[in-house]
mmCIF file of C-alpha atoms in Angstrom:
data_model
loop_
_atom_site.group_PDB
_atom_site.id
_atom_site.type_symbol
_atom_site.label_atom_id
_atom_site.label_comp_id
_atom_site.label_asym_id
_atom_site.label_seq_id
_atom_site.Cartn_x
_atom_site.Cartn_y
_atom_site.Cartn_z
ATOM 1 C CA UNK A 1218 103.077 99.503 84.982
ATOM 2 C CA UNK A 1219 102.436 100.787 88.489
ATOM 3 C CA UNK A 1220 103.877 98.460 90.690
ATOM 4 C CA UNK A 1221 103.386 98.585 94.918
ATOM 5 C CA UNK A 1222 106.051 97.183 96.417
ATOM 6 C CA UNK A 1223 106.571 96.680 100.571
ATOM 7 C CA UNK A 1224 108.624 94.496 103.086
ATOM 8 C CA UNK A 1225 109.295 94.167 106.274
ATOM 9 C CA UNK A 1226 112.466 95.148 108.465
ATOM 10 C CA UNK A 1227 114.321 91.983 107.168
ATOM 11 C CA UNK A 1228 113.530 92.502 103.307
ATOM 12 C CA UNK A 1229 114.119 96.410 103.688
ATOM 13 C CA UNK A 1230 117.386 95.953 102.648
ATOM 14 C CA UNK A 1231 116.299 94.008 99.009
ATOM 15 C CA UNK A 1232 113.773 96.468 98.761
ATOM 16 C CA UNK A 1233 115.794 99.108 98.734
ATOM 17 C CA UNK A 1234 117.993 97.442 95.478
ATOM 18 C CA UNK A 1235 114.600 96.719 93.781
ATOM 19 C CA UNK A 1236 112.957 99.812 93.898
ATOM 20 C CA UNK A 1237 115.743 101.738 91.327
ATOM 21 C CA UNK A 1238 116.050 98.737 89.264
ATOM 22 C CA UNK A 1239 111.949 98.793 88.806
ATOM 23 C CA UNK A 1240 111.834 102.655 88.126
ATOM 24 C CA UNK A 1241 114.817 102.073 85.898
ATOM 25 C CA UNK A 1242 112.575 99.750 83.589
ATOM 26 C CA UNK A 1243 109.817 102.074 83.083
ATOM 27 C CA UNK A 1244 107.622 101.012 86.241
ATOM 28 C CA UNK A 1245 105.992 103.366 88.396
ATOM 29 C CA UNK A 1246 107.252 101.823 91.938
ATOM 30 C CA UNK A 1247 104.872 102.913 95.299
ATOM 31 C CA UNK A 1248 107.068 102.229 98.174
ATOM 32 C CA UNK A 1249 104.681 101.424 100.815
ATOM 33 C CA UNK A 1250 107.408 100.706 103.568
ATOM 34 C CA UNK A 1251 108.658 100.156 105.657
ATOM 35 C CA UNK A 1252 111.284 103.041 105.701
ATOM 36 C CA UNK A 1253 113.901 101.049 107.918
ATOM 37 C CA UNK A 1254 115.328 98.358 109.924
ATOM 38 C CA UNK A 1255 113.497 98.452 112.908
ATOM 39 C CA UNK A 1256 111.767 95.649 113.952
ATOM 40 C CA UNK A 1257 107.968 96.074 112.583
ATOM 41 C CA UNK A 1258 105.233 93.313 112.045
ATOM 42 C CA UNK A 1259 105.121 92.044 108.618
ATOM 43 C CA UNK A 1260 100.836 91.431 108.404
ATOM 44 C CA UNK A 1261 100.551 95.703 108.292
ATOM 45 C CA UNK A 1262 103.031 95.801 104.801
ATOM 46 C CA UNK A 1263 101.236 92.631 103.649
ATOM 47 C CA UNK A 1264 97.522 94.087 103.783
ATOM 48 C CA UNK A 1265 99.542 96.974 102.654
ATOM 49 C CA UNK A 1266 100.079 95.850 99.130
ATOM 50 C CA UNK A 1267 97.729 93.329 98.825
ATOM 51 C CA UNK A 1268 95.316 96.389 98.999
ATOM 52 C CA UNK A 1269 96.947 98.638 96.868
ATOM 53 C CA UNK A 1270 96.471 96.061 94.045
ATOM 54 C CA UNK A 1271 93.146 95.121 95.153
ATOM 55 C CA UNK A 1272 92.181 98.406 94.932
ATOM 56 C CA UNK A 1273 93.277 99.588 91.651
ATOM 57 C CA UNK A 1274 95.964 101.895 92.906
ATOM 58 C CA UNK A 1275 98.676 99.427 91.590
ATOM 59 C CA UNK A 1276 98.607 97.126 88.493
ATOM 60 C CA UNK A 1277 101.143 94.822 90.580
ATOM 61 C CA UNK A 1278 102.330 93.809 93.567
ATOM 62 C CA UNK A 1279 105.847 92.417 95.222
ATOM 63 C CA UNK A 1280 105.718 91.864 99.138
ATOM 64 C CA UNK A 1281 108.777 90.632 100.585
ATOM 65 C CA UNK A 1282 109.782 89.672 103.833
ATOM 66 C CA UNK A 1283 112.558 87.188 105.617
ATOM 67 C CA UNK A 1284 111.064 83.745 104.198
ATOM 68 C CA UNK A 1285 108.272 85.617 102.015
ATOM 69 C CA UNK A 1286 105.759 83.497 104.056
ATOM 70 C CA UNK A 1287 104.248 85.177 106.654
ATOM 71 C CA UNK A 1288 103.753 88.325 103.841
ATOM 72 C CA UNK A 1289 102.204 86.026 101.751
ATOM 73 C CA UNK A 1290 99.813 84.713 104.194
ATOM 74 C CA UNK A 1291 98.650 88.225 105.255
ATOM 75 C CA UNK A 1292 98.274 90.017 101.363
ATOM 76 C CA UNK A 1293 95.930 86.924 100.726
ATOM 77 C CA UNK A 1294 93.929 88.008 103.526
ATOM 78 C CA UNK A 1295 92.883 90.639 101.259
ATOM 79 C CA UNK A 1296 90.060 90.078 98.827
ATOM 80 C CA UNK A 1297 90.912 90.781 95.225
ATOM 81 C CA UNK A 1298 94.872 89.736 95.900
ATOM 82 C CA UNK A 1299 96.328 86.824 94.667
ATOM 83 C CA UNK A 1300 99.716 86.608 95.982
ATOM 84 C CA UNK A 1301 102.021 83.435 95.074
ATOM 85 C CA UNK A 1302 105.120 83.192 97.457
ATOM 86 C CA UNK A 1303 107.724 82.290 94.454
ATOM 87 C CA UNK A 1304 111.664 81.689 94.869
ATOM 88 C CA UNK A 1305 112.564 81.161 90.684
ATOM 89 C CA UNK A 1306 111.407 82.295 87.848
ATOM 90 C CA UNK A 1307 108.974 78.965 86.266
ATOM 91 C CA UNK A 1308 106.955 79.904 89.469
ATOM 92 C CA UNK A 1309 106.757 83.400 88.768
ATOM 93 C CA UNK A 1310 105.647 82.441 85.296
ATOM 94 C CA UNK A 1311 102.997 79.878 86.276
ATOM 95 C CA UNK A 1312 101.494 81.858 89.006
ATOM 96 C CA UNK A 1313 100.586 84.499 86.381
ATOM 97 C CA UNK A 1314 99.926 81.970 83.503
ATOM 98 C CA UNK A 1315 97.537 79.979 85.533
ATOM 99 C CA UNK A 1316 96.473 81.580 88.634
ATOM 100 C CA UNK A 1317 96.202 85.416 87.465
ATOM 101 C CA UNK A 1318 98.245 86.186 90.476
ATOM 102 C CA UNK A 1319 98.638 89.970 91.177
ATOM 103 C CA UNK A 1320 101.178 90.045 94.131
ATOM 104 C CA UNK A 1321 104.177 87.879 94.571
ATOM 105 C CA UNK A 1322 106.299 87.163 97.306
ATOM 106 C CA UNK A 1323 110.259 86.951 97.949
ATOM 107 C CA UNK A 1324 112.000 85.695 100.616
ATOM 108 C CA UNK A 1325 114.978 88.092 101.387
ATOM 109 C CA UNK A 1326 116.831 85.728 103.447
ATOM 110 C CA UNK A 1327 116.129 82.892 100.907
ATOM 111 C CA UNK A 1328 117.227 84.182 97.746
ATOM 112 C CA UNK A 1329 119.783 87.025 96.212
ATOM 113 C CA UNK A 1330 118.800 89.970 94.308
ATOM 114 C CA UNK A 1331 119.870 88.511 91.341
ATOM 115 C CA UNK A 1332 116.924 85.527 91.287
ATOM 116 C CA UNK A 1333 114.956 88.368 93.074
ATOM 117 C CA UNK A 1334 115.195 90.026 89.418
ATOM 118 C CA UNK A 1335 114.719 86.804 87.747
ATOM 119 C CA UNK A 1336 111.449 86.810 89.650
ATOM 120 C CA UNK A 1337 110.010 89.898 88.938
ATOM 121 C CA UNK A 1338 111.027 90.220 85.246
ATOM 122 C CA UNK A 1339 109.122 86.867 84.707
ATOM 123 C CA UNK A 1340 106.131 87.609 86.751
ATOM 124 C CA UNK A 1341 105.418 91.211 85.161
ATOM 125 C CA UNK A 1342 106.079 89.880 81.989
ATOM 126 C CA UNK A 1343 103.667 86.839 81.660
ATOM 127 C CA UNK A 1344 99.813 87.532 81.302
ATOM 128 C CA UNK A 1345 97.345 85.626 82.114
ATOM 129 C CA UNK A 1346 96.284 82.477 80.017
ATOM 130 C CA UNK A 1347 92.789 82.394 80.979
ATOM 131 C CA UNK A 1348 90.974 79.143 79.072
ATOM 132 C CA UNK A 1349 90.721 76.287 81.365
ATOM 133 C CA UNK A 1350 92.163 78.517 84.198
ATOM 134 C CA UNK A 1351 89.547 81.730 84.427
ATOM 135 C CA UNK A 1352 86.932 79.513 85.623
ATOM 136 C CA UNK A 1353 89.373 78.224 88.651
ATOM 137 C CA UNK A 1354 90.224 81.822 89.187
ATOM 138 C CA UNK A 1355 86.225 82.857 89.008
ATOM 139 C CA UNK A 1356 86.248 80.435 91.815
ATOM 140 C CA UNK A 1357 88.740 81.858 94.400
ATOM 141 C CA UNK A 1358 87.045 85.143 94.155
ATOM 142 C CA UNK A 1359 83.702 83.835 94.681
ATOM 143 C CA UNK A 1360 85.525 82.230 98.196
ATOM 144 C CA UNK A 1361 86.184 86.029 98.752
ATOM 145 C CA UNK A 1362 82.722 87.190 98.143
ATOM 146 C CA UNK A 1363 83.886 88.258 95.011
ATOM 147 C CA UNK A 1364 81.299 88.445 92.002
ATOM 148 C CA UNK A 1365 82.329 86.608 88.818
#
């Protein structure tokens, strides 16, 4: 899977321990920053890989960020991304199972790597139910100006 995977200054750090561990399972991993510590303004990596996935250049996304909030908010201001902001692994789950979500969000400062892992491993590994729940999902992309 071809995942796209950003943060800003104060998830660089995670994102730095998730990137190996991702290539190490067999994902292609696009680092779209940022490439340090320096203050920077999470909304740019946010659009960043909420477009990647909305785009087709990435099956998946993970956006990260202190409280995974404010990355959240700005991938969703891409049409086509569905980003759930999730901090265990049910959520993860759910977010795929019922709302076809294609990014999710961490909170660095919020959780460890470890439940980070949790995270990811349950959200790339759960597909989407459909059902009851494509018609719902229909929906939000017809908010976007989306065509069913």
């Amino acid at each position: 899977m071809r995942i796209a995977i950003a943060s800003d200054h104060a998830a660089f750090a995670l994102k730095q321990l998730l990137i190996p561990w991702l290539t190490a399972q067999g994902h292609a991993v696009d680092d779209l920053g940022t490439h340090g510590t320096e203050s920077v303004d999470y909304p740019d990596f946010g659009h960043a890989v909420g477009r990647a996935v909305a785009d087709g250049k990435a099956d998946r996304g993970v956006a990260l960020c202190g409280s995974g909030i404010g990355i959240s908010i700005a991938a969703n201001r891409i049409a086509g991304c569905r980003c759930a902001l999730v901090a265990e692994p049910l959520s993860a789950s759910l977010a795929r199972q019922h709302n076809d979500a294609n990014v999710i969000a961490l909170g660095a400062r919020l959780i460890g790597e470890e439940m980070a892992r949790a995270c990811i491993t349950a959200f790339l590994a759960t597909e989407f139910e459909g059902g009851r729940h494509a018609p719902r999902v229909a929906k939000l992309g017809q908010i976007e100006g989306i065509p069913a």
